[in-house]
Tab-separated table of C-alpha atoms in Angstrom:
chain	number	residue	atom	x	y	z
A	1	MET	CA	57.022	68.757	-155.811
A	2	PRO	CA	58.673	71.652	-157.972
A	3	LYS	CA	61.142	73.797	-156.301
A	4	ILE	CA	61.725	77.975	-155.995
A	5	GLY	CA	64.536	79.637	-154.228
A	6	VAL	CA	63.738	82.927	-152.605
A	7	ILE	CA	67.533	84.831	-151.922
A	8	TYR	CA	67.188	87.951	-149.818
A	9	ASN	CA	68.909	90.691	-148.328
A	10	ASP	CA	68.971	89.623	-144.469
A	11	VAL	CA	70.200	93.348	-143.413
A	12	LYS	CA	66.923	94.529	-144.560
A	13	PRO	CA	63.813	93.828	-142.205
A	14	ILE	CA	61.522	94.322	-145.028
A	15	ALA	CA	63.433	91.610	-147.199
A	16	CYS	CA	63.236	89.057	-144.375
A	17	GLN	CA	59.706	89.822	-143.812
A	18	ILE	CA	58.788	89.071	-147.503
A	19	ALA	CA	60.927	86.267	-147.789
A	20	ALA	CA	59.090	84.407	-145.075
A	21	GLU	CA	55.790	85.195	-146.406
A	22	LEU	CA	57.021	84.391	-149.956
A	23	GLN	CA	57.879	80.871	-148.257
A	24	SER	CA	54.375	80.328	-146.539
A	25	SER	CA	52.731	81.153	-149.415
A	26	LEU	CA	54.093	79.539	-152.291
A	27	MET	CA	54.383	76.272	-150.061
A	28	ALA	CA	50.666	76.588	-149.644
A	29	LYS	CA	50.380	76.619	-153.391
A	30	GLY	CA	52.392	72.843	-153.541
A	31	TYR	CA	56.182	74.037	-154.090
A	32	ASP	CA	59.067	73.327	-152.008
A	33	VAL	CA	60.614	76.631	-151.023
A	34	TYR	CA	64.268	77.267	-149.837
A	35	LEU	CA	65.823	80.098	-148.539
A	36	ALA	CA	68.746	81.605	-148.899
A	37	THR	CA	70.864	85.219	-148.145
A	38	GLY	CA	72.798	87.131	-150.277
A	39	TYR	CA	75.702	86.830	-147.719
A	40	THR	CA	75.941	82.915	-149.583
A	41	GLY	CA	76.962	84.560	-152.615
A	42	ILE	CA	80.084	86.654	-150.825
A	43	LEU	CA	83.244	85.816	-152.314
A	44	GLY	CA	85.679	86.303	-149.770
A	45	TYR	CA	89.072	87.591	-149.213
A	46	SER	CA	92.098	86.112	-149.627
A	47	TYR	CA	95.409	87.247	-147.261
A	48	PRO	CA	98.816	86.912	-147.830
A	49	ASP	CA	99.180	84.780	-144.780
A	50	ARG	CA	96.232	82.799	-145.802
A	51	PRO	CA	96.225	83.337	-149.675
A	52	VAL	CA	93.903	80.107	-150.704
A	53	CYS	CA	90.669	81.077	-149.326
A	54	HIS	CA	88.029	81.043	-152.143
A	55	SER	CA	84.609	78.685	-152.759
A	56	PRO	CA	84.670	76.637	-156.545
A	57	ILE	CA	82.652	78.579	-158.445
A	58	GLU	CA	79.885	75.697	-158.493
A	59	GLN	CA	80.006	75.356	-154.457
A	60	ILE	CA	78.883	78.936	-153.654
A	61	ALA	CA	75.009	78.017	-153.484
A	62	GLU	CA	73.599	76.101	-150.793
A	63	PRO	CA	73.188	72.802	-151.689
A	64	GLU	CA	69.164	72.810	-152.346
A	65	PHE	CA	70.042	75.383	-155.053
A	66	ASP	CA	70.389	72.592	-158.232
A	67	ARG	CA	69.566	72.379	-161.485
A	68	ASP	CA	66.011	70.907	-160.766
A	69	MET	CA	64.995	74.569	-159.254
A	70	GLU	CA	62.704	75.923	-161.520
A	71	LEU	CA	63.199	79.787	-160.286
A	72	ALA	CA	64.837	82.080	-157.441
A	73	ILE	CA	63.099	85.342	-156.303
A	74	VAL	CA	65.570	87.992	-155.527
A	75	LEU	CA	64.879	90.172	-152.866
A	76	GLY	CA	67.550	92.934	-152.235
A	77	GLY	CA	69.070	95.831	-154.454
A	78	ASP	CA	71.899	95.202	-156.937
A	79	GLY	CA	74.535	94.051	-154.361
A	80	THR	CA	71.774	91.057	-153.456
A	81	VAL	CA	71.070	90.298	-157.458
A	82	LEU	CA	74.974	90.364	-157.919
A	83	SER	CA	75.225	87.681	-155.122
A	84	ALA	CA	72.310	85.833	-156.253
A	85	CYS	CA	74.004	85.393	-160.118
A	86	ARG	CA	76.833	84.144	-158.844
A	87	GLN	CA	74.838	81.052	-156.801
A	88	ALA	CA	72.173	80.669	-159.559
A	89	ALA	CA	74.237	80.835	-162.785
A	90	PRO	CA	76.010	77.369	-162.239
A	91	HIS	CA	72.910	75.771	-162.067
A	92	ASN	CA	71.105	77.579	-164.766
A	93	ILE	CA	68.279	79.016	-162.529
A	94	PRO	CA	66.545	82.020	-163.893
A	95	LEU	CA	65.938	85.075	-161.215
A	96	LEU	CA	62.748	87.314	-160.521
A	97	THR	CA	64.784	90.234	-159.336
A	98	VAL	CA	62.439	92.628	-156.683
A	99	ASN	CA	63.534	95.967	-155.902
A	100	THR	CA	64.063	96.322	-151.907
A	101	GLY	CA	67.158	98.681	-152.168
A	102	HIS	CA	67.490	101.875	-153.873
A	103	LEU	CA	68.969	102.080	-157.382
A	104	GLY	CA	67.764	98.505	-158.387
A	105	PHE	CA	69.567	99.371	-161.829
A	106	LEU	CA	69.349	95.224	-161.875
A	107	THR	CA	65.886	94.341	-160.501
A	108	GLU	CA	62.827	93.848	-162.751
A	109	ILE	CA	59.831	94.621	-160.562
A	110	TYR	CA	59.153	97.052	-156.989
A	111	LEU	CA	57.581	95.135	-154.020
A	112	ASN	CA	54.114	96.784	-154.914
A	113	GLN	CA	54.482	94.440	-158.295
A	114	LEU	CA	55.275	91.032	-156.559
A	115	ASP	CA	51.812	89.571	-156.387
A	116	MET	CA	51.074	90.344	-159.656
A	117	ALA	CA	54.317	89.402	-161.028
A	118	ILE	CA	54.470	86.119	-159.162
A	119	ALA	CA	50.865	84.774	-160.705
A	120	GLN	CA	52.641	85.804	-164.227
A	121	VAL	CA	55.826	83.757	-163.558
A	122	LEU	CA	53.995	80.936	-162.169
A	123	GLU	CA	51.777	80.838	-165.157
A	124	GLY	CA	54.554	80.441	-167.703
A	125	ASP	CA	54.153	84.011	-169.097
A	126	PHE	CA	57.810	85.560	-169.151
A	127	GLN	CA	60.751	85.721	-171.066
A	128	ILE	CA	64.519	84.956	-170.459
A	129	GLU	CA	67.274	87.382	-170.616
A	130	VAL	CA	70.651	85.975	-170.710
A	131	ARG	CA	73.694	87.753	-169.737
A	132	SER	CA	77.205	87.002	-169.954
A	133	MET	CA	79.637	86.617	-167.029
A	134	ILE	CA	83.114	86.632	-166.298
A	135	GLU	CA	85.211	83.744	-164.939
A	136	VAL	CA	88.407	85.043	-163.340
A	137	ASN	CA	91.178	83.218	-161.528
A	138	VAL	CA	93.985	84.178	-159.477
A	139	ILE	CA	97.269	82.060	-160.216
A	140	ARG	CA	100.420	82.034	-158.296
A	141	GLU	CA	103.313	79.830	-158.933
A	142	GLY	CA	100.981	77.540	-160.480
A	143	GLN	CA	98.467	77.336	-157.875
A	144	LYS	CA	94.697	78.775	-158.350
A	145	LEU	CA	94.881	81.245	-155.431
A	146	TRP	CA	91.264	82.504	-156.043
A	147	GLU	CA	88.322	82.244	-158.594
A	148	ALA	CA	84.832	83.996	-158.930
A	149	LEU	CA	81.981	84.491	-161.129
A	150	CYS	CA	81.215	88.367	-161.758
A	151	LEU	CA	78.678	89.475	-163.663
A	152	ASN	CA	79.514	93.447	-163.553
A	153	GLU	CA	83.637	93.491	-163.674
A	154	VAL	CA	86.978	92.659	-162.381
A	155	VAL	CA	88.982	95.326	-161.172
A	156	VAL	CA	92.324	95.250	-160.401
A	157	HIS	CA	93.974	98.348	-158.523
A	158	ARG	CA	96.728	99.673	-156.698
A	159	GLU	CA	96.863	99.596	-152.551
A	160	PRO	CA	95.851	103.034	-151.181
A	161	LEU	CA	98.884	105.616	-149.829
A	162	THR	CA	100.997	103.439	-152.946
A	163	SER	CA	102.018	105.008	-156.160
A	164	MET	CA	100.255	105.091	-159.906
A	165	CYS	CA	100.646	101.363	-160.794
A	166	HIS	CA	101.928	99.431	-164.480
A	167	PHE	CA	99.717	96.941	-165.737
A	168	GLU	CA	100.935	94.575	-168.815
A	169	ILE	CA	97.760	93.243	-170.338
A	170	LYS	CA	97.607	90.297	-172.586
A	171	ILE	CA	94.273	90.215	-174.636
A	172	GLY	CA	93.952	86.878	-176.984
A	173	ARG	CA	96.549	86.389	-179.635
A	174	HIS	CA	97.274	90.202	-179.619
A	175	ALA	CA	100.604	91.754	-178.792
A	176	PRO	CA	100.757	92.607	-174.703
A	177	VAL	CA	99.914	96.004	-173.677
A	178	ASP	CA	101.226	98.228	-170.834
A	179	ILE	CA	98.990	100.714	-168.895
A	180	ALA	CA	100.434	103.155	-166.198
A	181	ALA	CA	97.161	103.731	-164.133
A	182	ASP	CA	95.577	103.494	-160.667
A	183	GLY	CA	94.287	100.305	-161.943
A	184	VAL	CA	92.082	98.305	-164.645
A	185	ILE	CA	88.647	97.481	-165.040
A	186	ILE	CA	87.608	94.498	-167.287
A	187	SER	CA	83.652	94.507	-167.642
A	188	THR	CA	80.907	92.580	-169.180
A	189	PRO	CA	78.269	94.372	-170.851
A	190	THR	CA	76.097	94.679	-167.851
A	191	GLY	CA	79.153	96.203	-166.174
A	192	SER	CA	79.590	99.199	-168.748
A	193	THR	CA	76.800	100.700	-166.703
A	194	ALA	CA	78.611	100.177	-163.076
A	195	TYR	CA	82.319	101.284	-162.616
A	196	SER	CA	83.298	101.091	-165.914
A	197	LEU	CA	80.891	103.934	-166.826
A	198	SER	CA	82.609	106.067	-164.125
A	199	ALA	CA	85.942	105.520	-165.216
A	200	GLY	CA	84.925	106.899	-168.721
A	201	GLY	CA	83.952	103.824	-170.565
A	202	PRO	CA	80.749	103.506	-172.863
A	203	VAL	CA	77.659	102.058	-171.995
A	204	VAL	CA	77.325	98.810	-174.182
A	205	THR	CA	73.892	97.028	-174.641
A	206	PRO	CA	73.543	93.504	-173.026
A	207	ASP	CA	73.141	91.815	-176.121
A	208	VAL	CA	76.741	92.387	-177.278
A	209	PRO	CA	79.366	89.566	-177.161
A	210	VAL	CA	82.416	92.067	-176.080
A	211	PHE	CA	84.174	92.710	-172.826
A	212	GLN	CA	85.606	96.207	-171.938
A	213	LEU	CA	88.996	97.128	-170.783
A	214	ALA	CA	88.850	100.747	-169.160
A	215	PRO	CA	91.658	102.278	-167.368
A	216	ILE	CA	91.335	104.053	-163.861
A	217	CYS	CA	93.226	107.616	-163.690
A	218	PRO	CA	95.608	106.937	-166.426
A	219	HIS	CA	98.832	108.775	-166.747
A	220	SER	CA	98.346	109.244	-170.970
A	221	LEU	CA	96.447	110.931	-173.259
A	222	ALA	CA	96.361	107.352	-175.412
A	223	SER	CA	95.013	105.082	-172.766
A	224	ARG	CA	91.248	104.913	-173.293
A	225	ALA	CA	88.632	102.450	-172.895
A	226	LEU	CA	88.745	99.490	-175.277
A	227	VAL	CA	85.864	96.843	-176.440
A	228	PHE	CA	87.029	93.774	-177.749
A	229	SER	CA	85.378	90.511	-178.458
A	230	ASP	CA	84.462	87.970	-175.211
A	231	LYS	CA	85.806	85.195	-177.031
A	232	GLU	CA	89.432	86.798	-176.346
A	233	PRO	CA	90.676	85.089	-172.800
A	234	VAL	CA	92.665	88.081	-170.943
A	235	THR	CA	95.572	88.189	-168.484
A	236	ILE	CA	96.613	90.730	-166.574
A	237	TYR	CA	99.980	90.457	-165.080
A	238	PRO	CA	101.705	93.249	-162.397
A	239	ALA	CA	104.508	95.042	-163.908
A	240	THR	CA	105.125	97.064	-160.798
A	241	LYS	CA	106.871	95.928	-157.471
A	242	ASN	CA	103.815	97.034	-155.305
A	243	GLN	CA	101.081	94.740	-154.283
A	244	MET	CA	97.901	95.674	-155.730
A	245	VAL	CA	94.258	94.396	-154.707
A	246	MET	CA	91.793	92.310	-156.861
A	247	VAL	CA	87.932	92.941	-156.432
A	248	GLY	CA	85.176	91.394	-158.455
A	249	ASP	CA	81.861	93.060	-159.057
A	250	GLY	CA	82.984	95.113	-155.643
A	251	ASN	CA	82.211	92.202	-153.501
A	252	ALA	CA	85.373	91.044	-152.679
A	253	GLY	CA	88.903	89.550	-154.324
A	254	CYS	CA	92.465	88.850	-153.395
A	255	TYR	CA	95.692	90.379	-152.720
A	256	ILE	CA	97.749	90.605	-155.933
A	257	LEU	CA	101.796	90.478	-155.599
A	258	PRO	CA	104.147	91.168	-158.820
A	259	ASP	CA	104.348	87.127	-159.983
A	260	ASP	CA	100.627	86.892	-159.904
A	261	GLU	CA	98.489	86.385	-162.969
A	262	VAL	CA	94.916	87.411	-163.013
A	263	GLN	CA	93.386	84.994	-165.611
A	264	MET	CA	89.683	85.897	-166.931
A	265	VAL	CA	87.549	83.983	-169.855
A	266	ARG	CA	84.178	84.916	-170.512
A	267	SER	CA	82.327	82.212	-168.470
A	268	PRO	CA	80.216	79.152	-169.743
A	269	TYR	CA	77.618	80.248	-167.311
A	270	ASP	CA	75.435	82.705	-168.230
A	271	ALA	CA	73.061	84.734	-165.524
A	272	LYS	CA	69.518	84.358	-166.442
A	273	PHE	CA	66.850	87.105	-165.565
A	274	ILE	CA	63.207	86.584	-165.993
A	275	ARG	CA	61.566	89.352	-167.681
A	276	LEU	CA	57.794	89.964	-167.294
A	277	GLN	CA	57.972	92.229	-171.142
A	278	SER	CA	60.628	92.408	-173.653
A	279	PRO	CA	63.663	93.716	-172.041
A	280	GLU	CA	63.899	97.521	-173.092
A	281	PHE	CA	67.682	98.639	-172.030
A	282	PHE	CA	67.411	102.348	-173.223
A	283	ARG	CA	64.244	102.798	-171.243
A	284	ILE	CA	65.853	101.273	-168.176
A	285	LEU	CA	68.951	103.873	-168.956
A	286	ARG	CA	66.265	106.497	-169.266
A	287	GLU	CA	64.588	105.299	-165.984
A	288	LYS	CA	67.929	105.164	-163.837
A	289	LEU	CA	70.660	107.160	-165.492
A	290	GLY	CA	68.943	109.957	-167.217
A	291	TRP	CA	70.187	108.803	-170.489
A	292	GLY	CA	68.385	110.632	-173.697
A	293	LEU	CA	65.925	112.752	-171.978
A	294	PRO	CA	64.724	115.444	-174.060
A	295	HIS	CA	66.095	119.005	-173.140
A	296	ILE	CA	64.291	121.282	-171.459
A	297	ALA	CA	63.763	124.244	-173.623
A	298	LYS	CA	65.744	127.307	-172.575
A	299	PRO	CA	62.704	130.309	-171.616
A	300	THR	CA	62.178	132.811	-174.004
A	301	SER	CA	63.883	136.086	-173.787
A	302	VAL	CA	61.602	138.798	-172.473
A	303	GLU	CA	62.156	142.362	-174.359
A	304	LEU	CA	62.538	145.060	-171.577
A	305	PRO	CA	61.189	148.415	-171.664
């Protein structure tokens, strides 16, 4: 029988309820339905006294989530979608994302559209939108310390109560650059509307094959966001004696010591989103972030007597 997955935010009662209802209704239609929580895709932390603490990229998902699965339905907010992408991308599983959260920038539909959307998808009436991901590895003394897939960004930043840090960054064949800042962000086009946007980086449409480097609170007027080809590997060397922190997709991460290397490349695995109509990125920017809204006309002046 064909397989469908349901990935849901088990902290939200409505997501748990809808997940159970979906399992029953889809099984009645002849599908094998497997449930997983967003927690399954949580990356985990690495600690100085327990440094190697990560799940290999291909082993994040539950065993039933494999290349035989036709699609997975995601119930949650953007955090659940990010977790679902880490579970689904290595197995080429497309995701129908349903917003049970707040902003829902990465979600396709709302709960009141779910029945209609599932009927449309089961009839094969949909498109697939592909989003690039970052593969990040932390290397210490030649050993892989931590690895993950990230849809939005990788951030290396100073710890609280420490001073500003220096980062030596090598992009492809180009000469290394030194940036003095509180941290640096390497983002995908999808991540350009997340942390990178708050740090002053530009918005990049999802179909552009680039990465973006955005310094966080840089100590130089010359340190600005940089957009470059995602065919270029990126390595960050902490050029400071302070311990730092590396975080993937705002989820979890790894302590970074002065001699560590944070290596990033475009992942061979892409996130795949089910779209019920042609993707229209500017519409999402307008609806979710207010970009490009028409200016409200100023009131006409009133001539006083």
